[in-house]
């Protein structure tokens, strides 16, 4: 956890964020059900991909709903979501129920920027993929909250609490 904190800080600094900003984003992700360790890893991945960290909380929130659909936990879903956006591999997102079409997102971004798709930078394409994933994930809003009324989902969320407890005990 401590090592991931250093990694997160350096990745954040390289992307133009302060340590305090990175910690605040990490806490925000944790509030959306992402484990302490995964929140740091996710922010490192986002920062190194030059994805605006102000979208981290929205991605974490989307991951909660997608986790239920994919029958996994929120931390794993967030990792898969980020990997799919960074790599451009739509199949990763489709396994969680997101049917995104990157070419459509690039066209929308090009129109918004008054340019053509072939002139978009890789960073602009990554932003277009992020926006497309969040837009598609919106159709799953509320699934997480409703699923938490079931014992099965509540029990599966214990993994995060166990992981976070081990980190807190280690800090002590």
Coordinates of C-alpha atoms in Angstrom, one line a residue:
X1 CA 0.0 0.0 0.0
X2 CA 2.8 2.4 0.9
X3 CA 4.7 1.5 -2.3
X4 CA 1.5 2.1 -4.4
X5 CA 1.2 5.5 -2.6
X6 CA 4.7 6.4 -3.9
X7 CA 3.9 5.1 -7.4
X8 CA 0.6 7.1 -7.4
X9 CA 2.3 10.2 -6.2
X10 CA 5.0 10.1 -8.9
X11 CA 2.5 9.2 -11.6
X12 CA 0.3 12.1 -10.4
X13 CA 3.2 14.5 -10.3
X14 CA 4.2 13.6 -13.8
X15 CA 0.7 14.3 -15.0
X16 CA 0.6 17.6 -13.2
X17 CA -1.2 16.7 -9.9
X18 CA -0.1 17.3 -6.4
X19 CA 0.2 14.6 -3.7
X20 CA -2.8 16.2 -1.9
X21 CA -4.9 16.1 -5.0
X22 CA -4.0 12.4 -5.6
X23 CA -4.9 11.6 -2.0
X24 CA -8.2 13.4 -2.4
X25 CA -9.0 11.5 -5.6
X26 CA -8.1 8.3 -3.8
X27 CA -10.4 9.0 -1.0
X28 CA -13.2 9.8 -3.4
X29 CA -12.7 6.4 -5.2
X30 CA -12.8 4.7 -1.8
X31 CA -16.1 6.3 -1.0
X32 CA -17.5 4.8 -4.2
X33 CA -16.6 1.3 -3.0
X34 CA -13.1 0.9 -4.4
X35 CA -10.6 -0.7 -2.1
X36 CA -7.8 1.4 -0.7
X37 CA -5.1 -0.4 -2.7
X38 CA -7.1 -0.5 -6.0
X39 CA -7.9 3.2 -5.6
X40 CA -4.2 4.0 -5.8
X41 CA -3.6 1.6 -8.6
X42 CA -6.5 3.0 -10.6
X43 CA -5.3 6.6 -10.2
X44 CA -1.8 5.6 -11.3
X45 CA -3.3 4.0 -14.4
X46 CA -5.5 7.0 -15.1
X47 CA -2.7 9.5 -14.6
X48 CA -0.2 7.6 -16.8
X49 CA -2.9 7.4 -19.6
X50 CA -3.5 11.2 -19.2
X51 CA -7.1 10.7 -18.4
X52 CA -8.5 13.6 -16.5
X53 CA -8.6 12.5 -12.8
X54 CA -11.8 14.5 -12.3
X55 CA -13.4 11.6 -14.1
X56 CA -12.1 9.1 -11.5
X57 CA -15.0 9.3 -9.2
X58 CA -17.5 8.9 -12.1
X59 CA -15.6 5.9 -13.3
X60 CA -15.6 4.4 -9.8
X61 CA -19.3 5.0 -9.5
X62 CA -19.9 3.3 -12.9
X63 CA -17.7 0.4 -11.8
X64 CA -20.1 -0.3 -8.9
X65 CA -23.0 -0.9 -11.2
X66 CA -20.9 -2.8 -13.8
X67 CA -19.5 -5.0 -11.1
X68 CA -23.0 -6.3 -10.3
X69 CA -23.6 -7.0 -14.0
X70 CA -20.2 -8.7 -14.4
X71 CA -20.6 -10.7 -11.2
X72 CA -17.4 -9.3 -9.7
X73 CA -16.4 -6.6 -7.2
X74 CA -16.2 -2.8 -7.8
X75 CA -12.4 -2.7 -7.6
X76 CA -12.0 -5.4 -10.3
X77 CA -14.6 -3.8 -12.5
X78 CA -12.8 -0.4 -12.2
X79 CA -9.6 -2.1 -13.2
X80 CA -11.2 -3.7 -16.2
X81 CA -13.0 -0.4 -17.1
X82 CA -9.7 1.5 -17.1
X83 CA -7.8 -1.2 -19.0
X84 CA -10.5 -1.2 -21.7
X85 CA -10.4 2.5 -22.0
X86 CA -6.6 2.7 -22.1
X87 CA -6.1 -0.2 -24.5
X88 CA -9.1 0.5 -26.7
X89 CA -10.1 -3.1 -26.4
X90 CA -13.9 -3.1 -26.5
X91 CA -14.2 -6.8 -25.7
X92 CA -13.0 -6.1 -22.1
X93 CA -15.9 -3.7 -21.6
X94 CA -18.4 -5.9 -23.4
X95 CA -17.9 -8.6 -20.8
X96 CA -19.3 -6.2 -18.3
X97 CA -22.2 -5.2 -20.5
X98 CA -20.8 -2.0 -22.1
X99 CA -21.4 -2.1 -25.9
X100 CA -19.2 0.8 -26.9
X101 CA -18.1 1.8 -30.4
X102 CA -14.8 3.7 -30.3
X103 CA -15.1 5.0 -33.9
X104 CA -18.4 6.6 -33.1
X105 CA -16.9 8.3 -30.0
X106 CA -13.9 9.5 -32.1
X107 CA -16.4 11.0 -34.7
X108 CA -18.3 12.8 -31.9
X109 CA -15.0 14.1 -30.5
X110 CA -13.8 15.3 -33.9
X111 CA -17.1 17.2 -34.5
X112 CA -16.9 18.7 -31.0
X113 CA -13.3 19.9 -31.7
X114 CA -14.0 21.0 -35.3
X115 CA -11.5 18.6 -36.8
X116 CA -11.3 15.2 -38.4
X117 CA -10.9 11.8 -36.7
X118 CA -7.5 11.3 -38.3
X119 CA -6.2 14.5 -36.7
X120 CA -7.2 13.5 -33.2
X121 CA -4.3 13.0 -30.8
X122 CA -4.1 9.8 -28.7
X123 CA -5.0 11.8 -25.6
X124 CA -8.1 13.1 -27.4
X125 CA -9.0 9.6 -28.4
X126 CA -8.6 8.4 -24.9
X127 CA -10.9 11.1 -23.7
X128 CA -13.4 10.1 -26.3
X129 CA -13.2 6.5 -25.1
X130 CA -13.6 7.6 -21.5
X131 CA -16.7 9.7 -22.3
X132 CA -18.2 6.9 -24.4
X133 CA -17.7 4.3 -21.6
X134 CA -19.3 6.7 -19.0
X135 CA -22.2 7.4 -21.3
X136 CA -22.9 3.7 -21.9
X137 CA -22.5 2.9 -18.2
X138 CA -25.2 5.5 -17.3
X139 CA -27.8 3.0 -18.5
X140 CA -26.9 0.8 -15.5
X141 CA -27.3 3.5 -12.9
X142 CA -28.9 2.3 -9.6
X143 CA -28.1 -1.4 -10.1
X144 CA -25.5 -1.4 -7.3
X145 CA -27.7 0.2 -4.7
X146 CA -30.6 -2.1 -5.5
X147 CA -28.3 -5.2 -5.4
X148 CA -27.0 -4.3 -2.0
X149 CA -30.4 -5.2 -0.6
X150 CA -29.5 -8.8 -1.2
X151 CA -27.4 -10.9 1.1
X152 CA -25.3 -12.3 -1.8
X153 CA -24.1 -8.9 -2.9
X154 CA -23.5 -7.7 0.6
X155 CA -21.4 -10.7 1.3
X156 CA -19.4 -10.3 -1.9
X157 CA -18.5 -6.7 -0.8
X158 CA -16.8 -8.1 2.3
X159 CA -13.6 -8.7 0.2
X160 CA -13.0 -5.0 0.0
X161 CA -13.5 -4.5 3.7
X162 CA -11.1 -7.4 4.5
X163 CA -8.4 -5.9 2.1
X164 CA -8.8 -2.5 3.7
X165 CA -8.6 -3.9 7.2
X166 CA -5.4 -5.6 6.4
X167 CA -3.9 -2.3 5.2
X168 CA -5.1 -0.5 8.3
X169 CA -3.7 -3.2 10.7
X170 CA -0.4 -3.0 8.8
X171 CA -0.3 0.8 9.3
X172 CA -0.8 0.3 13.0

